[in-house]
PDB file of C-alpha atoms in Angstrom:
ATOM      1  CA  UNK A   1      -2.683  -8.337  -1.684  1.00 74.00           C
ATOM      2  CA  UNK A   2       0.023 -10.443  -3.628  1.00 86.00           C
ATOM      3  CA  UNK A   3       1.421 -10.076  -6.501  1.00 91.00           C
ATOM      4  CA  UNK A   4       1.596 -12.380  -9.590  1.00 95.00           C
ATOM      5  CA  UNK A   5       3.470 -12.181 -12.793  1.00 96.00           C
ATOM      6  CA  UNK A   6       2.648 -14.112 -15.091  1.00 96.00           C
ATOM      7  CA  UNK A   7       5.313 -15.187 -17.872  1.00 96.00           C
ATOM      8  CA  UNK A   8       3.884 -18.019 -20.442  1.00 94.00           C
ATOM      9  CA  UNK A   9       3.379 -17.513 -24.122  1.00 92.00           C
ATOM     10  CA  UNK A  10       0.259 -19.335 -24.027  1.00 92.00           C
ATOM     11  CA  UNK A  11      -2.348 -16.858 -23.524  1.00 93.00           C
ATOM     12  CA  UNK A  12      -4.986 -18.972 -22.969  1.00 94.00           C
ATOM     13  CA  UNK A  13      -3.379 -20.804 -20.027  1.00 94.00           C
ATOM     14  CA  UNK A  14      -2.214 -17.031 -18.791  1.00 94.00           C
ATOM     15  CA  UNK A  15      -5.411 -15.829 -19.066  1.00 95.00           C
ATOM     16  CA  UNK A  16      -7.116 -18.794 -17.220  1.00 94.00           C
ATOM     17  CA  UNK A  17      -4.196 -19.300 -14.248  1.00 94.00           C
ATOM     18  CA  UNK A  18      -4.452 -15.147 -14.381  1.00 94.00           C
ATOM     19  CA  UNK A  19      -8.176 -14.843 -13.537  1.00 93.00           C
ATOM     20  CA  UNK A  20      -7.866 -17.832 -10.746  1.00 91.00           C
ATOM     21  CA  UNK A  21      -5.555 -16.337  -9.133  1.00 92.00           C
ATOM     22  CA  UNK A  22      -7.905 -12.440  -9.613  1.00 91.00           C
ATOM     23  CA  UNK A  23     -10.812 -14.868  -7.260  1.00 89.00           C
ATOM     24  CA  UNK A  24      -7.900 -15.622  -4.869  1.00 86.00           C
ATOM     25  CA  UNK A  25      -7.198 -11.596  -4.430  1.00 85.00           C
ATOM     26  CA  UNK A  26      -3.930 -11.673  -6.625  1.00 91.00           C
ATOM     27  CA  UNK A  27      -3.100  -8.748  -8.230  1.00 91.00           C
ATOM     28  CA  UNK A  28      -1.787 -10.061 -11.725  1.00 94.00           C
ATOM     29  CA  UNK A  29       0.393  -8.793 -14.209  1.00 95.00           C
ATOM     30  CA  UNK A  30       0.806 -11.167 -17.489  1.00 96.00           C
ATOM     31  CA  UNK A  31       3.801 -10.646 -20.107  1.00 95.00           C
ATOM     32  CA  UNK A  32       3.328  -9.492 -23.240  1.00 93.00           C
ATOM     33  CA  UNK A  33       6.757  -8.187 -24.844  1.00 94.00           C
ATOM     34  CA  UNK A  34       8.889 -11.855 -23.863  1.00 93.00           C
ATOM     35  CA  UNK A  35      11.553  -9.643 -24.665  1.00 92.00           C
ATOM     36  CA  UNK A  36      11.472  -7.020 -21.935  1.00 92.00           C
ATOM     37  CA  UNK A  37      10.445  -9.635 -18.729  1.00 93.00           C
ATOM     38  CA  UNK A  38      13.174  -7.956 -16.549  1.00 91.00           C
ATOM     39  CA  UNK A  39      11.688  -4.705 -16.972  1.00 91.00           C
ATOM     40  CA  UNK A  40       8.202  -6.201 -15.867  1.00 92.00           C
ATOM     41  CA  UNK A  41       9.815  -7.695 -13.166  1.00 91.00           C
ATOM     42  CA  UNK A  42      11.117  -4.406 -12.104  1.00 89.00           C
ATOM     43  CA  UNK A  43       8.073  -2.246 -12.643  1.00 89.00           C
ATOM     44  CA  UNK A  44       5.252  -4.992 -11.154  1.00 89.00           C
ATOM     45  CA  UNK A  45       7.461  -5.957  -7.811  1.00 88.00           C
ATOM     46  CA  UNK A  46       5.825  -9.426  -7.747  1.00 91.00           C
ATOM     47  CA  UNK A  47       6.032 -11.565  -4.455  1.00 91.00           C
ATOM     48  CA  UNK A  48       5.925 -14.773  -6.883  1.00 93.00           C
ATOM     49  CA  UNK A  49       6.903 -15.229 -10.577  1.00 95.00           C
ATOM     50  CA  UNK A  50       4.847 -18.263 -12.791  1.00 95.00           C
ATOM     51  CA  UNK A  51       7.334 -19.194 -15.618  1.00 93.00           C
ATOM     52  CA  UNK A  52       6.956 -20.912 -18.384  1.00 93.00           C
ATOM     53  CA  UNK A  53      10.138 -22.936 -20.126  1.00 91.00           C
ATOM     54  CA  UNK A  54       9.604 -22.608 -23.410  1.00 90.00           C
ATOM     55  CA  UNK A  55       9.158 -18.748 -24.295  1.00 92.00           C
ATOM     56  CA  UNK A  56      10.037 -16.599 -27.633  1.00 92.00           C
ATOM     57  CA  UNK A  57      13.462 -15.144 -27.763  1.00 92.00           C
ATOM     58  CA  UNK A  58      15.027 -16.467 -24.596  1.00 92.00           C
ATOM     59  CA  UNK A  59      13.827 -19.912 -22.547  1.00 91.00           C
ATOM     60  CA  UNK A  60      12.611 -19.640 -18.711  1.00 90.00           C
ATOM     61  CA  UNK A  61      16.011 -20.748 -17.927  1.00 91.00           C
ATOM     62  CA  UNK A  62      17.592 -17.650 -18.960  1.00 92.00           C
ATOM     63  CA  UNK A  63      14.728 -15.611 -17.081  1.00 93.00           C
ATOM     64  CA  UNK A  64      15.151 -17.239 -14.214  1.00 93.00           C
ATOM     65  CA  UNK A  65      19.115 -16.696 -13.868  1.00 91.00           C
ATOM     66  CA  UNK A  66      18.536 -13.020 -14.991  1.00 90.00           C
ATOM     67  CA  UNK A  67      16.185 -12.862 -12.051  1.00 91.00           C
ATOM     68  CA  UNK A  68      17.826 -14.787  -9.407  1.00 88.00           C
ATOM     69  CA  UNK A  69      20.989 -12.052 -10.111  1.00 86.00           C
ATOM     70  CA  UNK A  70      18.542  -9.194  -8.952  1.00 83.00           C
ATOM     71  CA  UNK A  71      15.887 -10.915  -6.409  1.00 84.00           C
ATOM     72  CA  UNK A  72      14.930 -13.671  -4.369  1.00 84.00           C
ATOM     73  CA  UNK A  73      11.286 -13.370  -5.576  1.00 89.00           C
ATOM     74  CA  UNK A  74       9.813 -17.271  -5.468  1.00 91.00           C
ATOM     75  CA  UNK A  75       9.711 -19.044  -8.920  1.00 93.00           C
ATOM     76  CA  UNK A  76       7.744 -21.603  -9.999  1.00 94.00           C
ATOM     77  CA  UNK A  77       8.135 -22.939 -13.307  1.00 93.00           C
ATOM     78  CA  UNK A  78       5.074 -24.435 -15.004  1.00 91.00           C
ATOM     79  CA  UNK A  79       5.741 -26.739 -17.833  1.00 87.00           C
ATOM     80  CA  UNK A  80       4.722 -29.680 -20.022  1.00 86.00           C
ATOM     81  CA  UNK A  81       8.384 -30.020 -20.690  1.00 82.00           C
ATOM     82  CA  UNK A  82       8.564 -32.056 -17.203  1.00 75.00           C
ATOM     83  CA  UNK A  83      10.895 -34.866 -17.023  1.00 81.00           C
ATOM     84  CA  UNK A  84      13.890 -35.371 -14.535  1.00 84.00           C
ATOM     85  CA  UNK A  85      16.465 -33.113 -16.546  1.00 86.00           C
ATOM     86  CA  UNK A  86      14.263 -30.195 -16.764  1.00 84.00           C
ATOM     87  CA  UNK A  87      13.001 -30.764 -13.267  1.00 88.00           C
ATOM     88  CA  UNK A  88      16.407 -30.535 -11.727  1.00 88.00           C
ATOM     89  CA  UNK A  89      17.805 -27.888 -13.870  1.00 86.00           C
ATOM     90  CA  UNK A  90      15.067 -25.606 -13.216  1.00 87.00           C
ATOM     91  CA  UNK A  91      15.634 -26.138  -9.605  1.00 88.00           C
ATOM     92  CA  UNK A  92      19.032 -25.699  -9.992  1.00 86.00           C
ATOM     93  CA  UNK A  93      19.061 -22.534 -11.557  1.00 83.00           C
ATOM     94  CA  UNK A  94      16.935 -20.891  -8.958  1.00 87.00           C
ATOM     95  CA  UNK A  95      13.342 -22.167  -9.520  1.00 89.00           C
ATOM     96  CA  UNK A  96      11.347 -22.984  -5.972  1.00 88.00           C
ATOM     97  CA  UNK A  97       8.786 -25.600  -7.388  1.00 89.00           C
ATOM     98  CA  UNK A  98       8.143 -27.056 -10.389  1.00 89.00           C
ATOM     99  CA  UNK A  99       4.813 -27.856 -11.944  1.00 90.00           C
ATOM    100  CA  UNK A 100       3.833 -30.268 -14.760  1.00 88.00           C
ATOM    101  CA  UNK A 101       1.253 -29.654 -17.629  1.00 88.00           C
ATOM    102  CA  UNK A 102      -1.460 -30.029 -17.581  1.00 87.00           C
ATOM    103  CA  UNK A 103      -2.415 -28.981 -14.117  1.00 85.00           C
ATOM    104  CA  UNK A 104      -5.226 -28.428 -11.753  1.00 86.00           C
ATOM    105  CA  UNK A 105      -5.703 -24.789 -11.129  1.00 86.00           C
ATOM    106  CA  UNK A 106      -6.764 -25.756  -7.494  1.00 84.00           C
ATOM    107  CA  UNK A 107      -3.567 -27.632  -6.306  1.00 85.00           C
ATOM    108  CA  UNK A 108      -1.682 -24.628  -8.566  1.00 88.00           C
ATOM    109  CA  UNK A 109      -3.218 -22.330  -6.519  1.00 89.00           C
ATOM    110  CA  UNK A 110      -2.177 -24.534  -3.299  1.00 87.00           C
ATOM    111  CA  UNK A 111       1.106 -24.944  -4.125  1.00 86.00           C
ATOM    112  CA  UNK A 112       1.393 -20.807  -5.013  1.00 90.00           C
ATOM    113  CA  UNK A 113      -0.111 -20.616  -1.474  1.00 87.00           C
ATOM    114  CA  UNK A 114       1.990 -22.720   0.534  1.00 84.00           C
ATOM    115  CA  UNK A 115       5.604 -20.927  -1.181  1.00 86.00           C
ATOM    116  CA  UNK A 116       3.850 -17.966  -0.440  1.00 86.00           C
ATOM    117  CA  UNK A 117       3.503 -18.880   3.373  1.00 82.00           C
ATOM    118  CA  UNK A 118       6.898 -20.291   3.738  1.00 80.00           C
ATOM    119  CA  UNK A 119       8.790 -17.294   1.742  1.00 79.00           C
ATOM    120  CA  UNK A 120       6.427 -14.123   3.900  1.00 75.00           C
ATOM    121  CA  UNK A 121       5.866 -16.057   6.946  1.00 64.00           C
ATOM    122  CA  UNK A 122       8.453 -13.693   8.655  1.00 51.00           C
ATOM    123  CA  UNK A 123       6.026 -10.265   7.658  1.00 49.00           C
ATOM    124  CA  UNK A 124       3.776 -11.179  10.423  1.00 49.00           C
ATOM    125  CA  UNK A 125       6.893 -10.438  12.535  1.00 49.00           C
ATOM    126  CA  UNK A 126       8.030  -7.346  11.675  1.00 51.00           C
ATOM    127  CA  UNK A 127       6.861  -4.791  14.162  1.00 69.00           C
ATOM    128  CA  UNK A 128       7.129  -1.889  11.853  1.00 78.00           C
ATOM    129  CA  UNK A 129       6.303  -1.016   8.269  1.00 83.00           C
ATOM    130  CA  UNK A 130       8.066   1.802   6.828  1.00 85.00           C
ATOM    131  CA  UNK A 131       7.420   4.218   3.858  1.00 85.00           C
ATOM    132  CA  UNK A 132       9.205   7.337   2.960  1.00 87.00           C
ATOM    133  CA  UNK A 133      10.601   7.830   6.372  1.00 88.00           C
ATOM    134  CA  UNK A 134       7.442   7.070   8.022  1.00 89.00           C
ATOM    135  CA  UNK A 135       7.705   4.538  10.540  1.00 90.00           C
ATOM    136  CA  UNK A 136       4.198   2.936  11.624  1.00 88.00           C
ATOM    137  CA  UNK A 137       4.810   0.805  14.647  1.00 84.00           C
ATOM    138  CA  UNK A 138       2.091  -2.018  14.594  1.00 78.00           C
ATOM    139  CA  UNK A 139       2.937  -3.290  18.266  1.00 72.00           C
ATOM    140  CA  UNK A 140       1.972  -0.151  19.706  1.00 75.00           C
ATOM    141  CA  UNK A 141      -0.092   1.508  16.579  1.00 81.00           C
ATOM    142  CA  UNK A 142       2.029   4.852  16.396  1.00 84.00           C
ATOM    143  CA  UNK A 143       2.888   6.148  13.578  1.00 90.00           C
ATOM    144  CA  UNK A 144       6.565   8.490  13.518  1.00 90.00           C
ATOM    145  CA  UNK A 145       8.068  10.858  11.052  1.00 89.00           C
ATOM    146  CA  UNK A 146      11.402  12.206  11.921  1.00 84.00           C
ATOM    147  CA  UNK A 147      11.377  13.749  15.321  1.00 80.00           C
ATOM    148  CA  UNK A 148       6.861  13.585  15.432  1.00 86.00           C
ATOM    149  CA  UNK A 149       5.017  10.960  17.022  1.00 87.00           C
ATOM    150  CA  UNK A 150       2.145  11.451  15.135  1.00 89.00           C
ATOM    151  CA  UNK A 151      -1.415  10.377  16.987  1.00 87.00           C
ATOM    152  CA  UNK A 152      -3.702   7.723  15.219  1.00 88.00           C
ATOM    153  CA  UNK A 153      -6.968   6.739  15.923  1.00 87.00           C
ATOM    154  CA  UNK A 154      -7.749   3.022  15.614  1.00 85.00           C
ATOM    155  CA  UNK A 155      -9.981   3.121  12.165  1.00 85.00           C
ATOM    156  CA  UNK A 156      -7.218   5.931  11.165  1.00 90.00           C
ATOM    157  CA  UNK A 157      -4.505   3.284  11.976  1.00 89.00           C
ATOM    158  CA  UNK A 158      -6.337   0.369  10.643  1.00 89.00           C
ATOM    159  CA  UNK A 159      -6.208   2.147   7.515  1.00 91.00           C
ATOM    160  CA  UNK A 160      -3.016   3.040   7.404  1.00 92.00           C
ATOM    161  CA  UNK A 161      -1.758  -0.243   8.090  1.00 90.00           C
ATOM    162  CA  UNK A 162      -3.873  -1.760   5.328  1.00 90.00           C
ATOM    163  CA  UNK A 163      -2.375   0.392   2.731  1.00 92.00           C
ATOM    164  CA  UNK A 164       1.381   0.082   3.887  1.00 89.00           C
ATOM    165  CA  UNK A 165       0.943  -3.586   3.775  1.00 87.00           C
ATOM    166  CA  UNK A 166       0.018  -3.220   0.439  1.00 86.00           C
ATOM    167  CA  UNK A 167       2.715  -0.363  -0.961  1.00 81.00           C
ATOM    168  CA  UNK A 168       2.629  -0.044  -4.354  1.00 80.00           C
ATOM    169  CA  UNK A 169      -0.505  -1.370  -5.274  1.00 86.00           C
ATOM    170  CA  UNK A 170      -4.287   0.224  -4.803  1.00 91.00           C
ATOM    171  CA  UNK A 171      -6.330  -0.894  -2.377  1.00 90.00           C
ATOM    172  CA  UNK A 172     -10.053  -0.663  -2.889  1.00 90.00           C
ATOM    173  CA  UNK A 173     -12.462   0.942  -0.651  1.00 87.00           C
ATOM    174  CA  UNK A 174     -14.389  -2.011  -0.114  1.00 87.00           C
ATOM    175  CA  UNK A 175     -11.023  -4.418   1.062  1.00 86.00           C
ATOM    176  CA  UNK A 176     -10.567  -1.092   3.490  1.00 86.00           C
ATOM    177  CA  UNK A 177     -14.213  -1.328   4.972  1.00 82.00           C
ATOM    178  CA  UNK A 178     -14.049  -4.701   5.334  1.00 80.00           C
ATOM    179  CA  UNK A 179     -10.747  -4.415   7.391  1.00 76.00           C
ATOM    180  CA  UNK A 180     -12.310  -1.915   9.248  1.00 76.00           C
ATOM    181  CA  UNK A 181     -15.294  -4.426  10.325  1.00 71.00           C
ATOM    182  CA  UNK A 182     -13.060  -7.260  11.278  1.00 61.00           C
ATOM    183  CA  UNK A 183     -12.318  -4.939  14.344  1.00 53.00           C
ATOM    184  CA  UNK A 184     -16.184  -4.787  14.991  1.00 49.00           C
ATOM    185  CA  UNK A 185     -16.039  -0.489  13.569  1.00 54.00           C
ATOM    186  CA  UNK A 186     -19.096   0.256  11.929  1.00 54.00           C
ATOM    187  CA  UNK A 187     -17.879   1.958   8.738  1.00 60.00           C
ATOM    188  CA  UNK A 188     -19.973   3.090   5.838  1.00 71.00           C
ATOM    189  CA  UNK A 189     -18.840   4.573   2.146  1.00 73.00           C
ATOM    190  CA  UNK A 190     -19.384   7.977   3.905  1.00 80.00           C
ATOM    191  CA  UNK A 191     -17.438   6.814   7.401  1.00 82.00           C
ATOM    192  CA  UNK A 192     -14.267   5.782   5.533  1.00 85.00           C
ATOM    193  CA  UNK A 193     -13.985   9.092   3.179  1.00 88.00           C
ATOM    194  CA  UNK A 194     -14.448  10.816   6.513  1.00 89.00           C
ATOM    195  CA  UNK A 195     -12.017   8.846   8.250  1.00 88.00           C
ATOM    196  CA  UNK A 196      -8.923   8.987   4.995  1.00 92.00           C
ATOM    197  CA  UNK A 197      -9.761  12.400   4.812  1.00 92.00           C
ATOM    198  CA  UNK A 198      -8.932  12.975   8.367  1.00 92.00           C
ATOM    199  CA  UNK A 199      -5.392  10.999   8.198  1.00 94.00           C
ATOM    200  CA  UNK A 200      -4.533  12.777   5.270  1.00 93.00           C
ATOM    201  CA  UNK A 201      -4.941  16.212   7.042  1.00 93.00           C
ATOM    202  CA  UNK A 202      -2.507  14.982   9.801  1.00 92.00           C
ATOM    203  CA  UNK A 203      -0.032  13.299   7.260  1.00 93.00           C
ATOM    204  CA  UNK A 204      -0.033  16.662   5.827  1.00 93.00           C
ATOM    205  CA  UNK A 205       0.453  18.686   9.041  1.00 91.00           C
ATOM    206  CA  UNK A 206       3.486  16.306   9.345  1.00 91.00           C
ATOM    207  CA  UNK A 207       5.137  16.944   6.249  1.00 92.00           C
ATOM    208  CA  UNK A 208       3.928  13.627   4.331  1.00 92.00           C
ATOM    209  CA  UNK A 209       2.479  15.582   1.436  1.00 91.00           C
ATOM    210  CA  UNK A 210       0.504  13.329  -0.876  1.00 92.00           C
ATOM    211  CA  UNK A 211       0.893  10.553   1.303  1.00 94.00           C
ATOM    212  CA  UNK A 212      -2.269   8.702   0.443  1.00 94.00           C
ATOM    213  CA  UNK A 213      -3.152   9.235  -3.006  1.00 93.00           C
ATOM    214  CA  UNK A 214      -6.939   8.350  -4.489  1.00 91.00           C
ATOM    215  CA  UNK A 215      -7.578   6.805  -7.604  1.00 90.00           C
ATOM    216  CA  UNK A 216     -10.571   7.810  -8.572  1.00 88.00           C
ATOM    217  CA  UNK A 217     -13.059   4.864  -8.576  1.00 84.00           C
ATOM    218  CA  UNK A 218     -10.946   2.816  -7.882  1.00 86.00           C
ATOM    219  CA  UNK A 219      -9.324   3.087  -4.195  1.00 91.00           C
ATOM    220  CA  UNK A 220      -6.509   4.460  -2.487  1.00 92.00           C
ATOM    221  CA  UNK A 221      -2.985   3.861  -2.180  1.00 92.00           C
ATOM    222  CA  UNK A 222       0.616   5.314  -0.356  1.00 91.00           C
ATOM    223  CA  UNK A 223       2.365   7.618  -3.031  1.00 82.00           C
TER     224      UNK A 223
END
């Protein structure tokens, strides 16, 4: 699941772009203190950053340098403010697109796709995931914690791998059943808790206390 933050003044606009993106799978995170946008930046992790130009206190300019001095997170700005000047000084300040108001949420949603594609193309790639010292090898499904190969079955690893992918965000129990079908397992409500509960127990036995954490009607996620 990506992540969105969101940072225009214009709530309606936010709200609308905000809940598009919610039917695309986003996770979103709007701004609401235009003073503290760093700090959301920090806290929410976002794979790609929606800016606005004109903002209270400090312009999307200023964000975007501030940014660009800590991450390489894509930027698009989004802005009625869209002739040549702000175009190119937007782009040369860091932004990766640029997109005029008013807009079509569908080609916004395209365009957030295709930087999306071209910035995390090279995840696919990477043969491990790691978190906390845990090493899970997805070319040959292991999973290793210091010294311990530790044995995974394939709904156990499926799992696993879901909820790496998605560090730092909870993953629902549904999006982790329906992973688990795409690899023709028949999993039920009951099959899954049996099946977390189960990786948990050898996390544990490893040392990776708390490893998986649940959030209670919501889903799970790596702690």
């Amino acid at each position: 699941m990506y992540r969105l933050l969101i940072v225009e003044d214009d709530a309606g606009i936010a709200g609308a772009v905000g809940k598009q993106a919610e039917m695309w799978d986003f996770s979103v995170k709007i701004v609401e203190d235009f003073r503290r946008v760093l700090e959301d930046v920090a806290a929410f992790d976002p794979h790609i950053v929606l800016l606005d130009i004109s903002l209270p206190f400090y312009d999307g300019y200023y964000w975007c340098g501030e940014i660009r001095k800590r991450s390489k997170v894509p930027i698009i700005f989004i802005s009625s403010a869209a002739d040549n000047i702000n175009i190119v000084m937007a782009m040369n300040m860091g932004a990766d697109d640029f997109i005029a108001k008013p807009f079509d949420q569908s080609v916004l949603m395209a365009k957030i796709q295709a930087l999306l594609r071209r910035t995390y193309a090279f995840a696919a790639s990477v043969p491990v995931l790691e978190h906390r010292g845990a090493l899970l090898n997805t070319g040959d499904a292991t999973l290793t914690y210091g010294e311990e190969k530790i044995p995974l079955t394939k709904n156990e690893y499926r799992i696993l791998l879901c909820l790496m992918e998605n560090r730092g965000t909870v993953v629902s129990r549904e999006k982790l059943m329906e992973r688990l079908w795409e690899t023709d397992c028949f999993v039920d409500d009951n099959t899954l808790t049996v099946n977390v509960n189960r990786l948990r127990k050898k996390l544990d036995g490893a040392g990776l206390t708390d490893f998986i954490v649940t959030r209670f009607g919501v889903g799970y996620l790596v702690g």
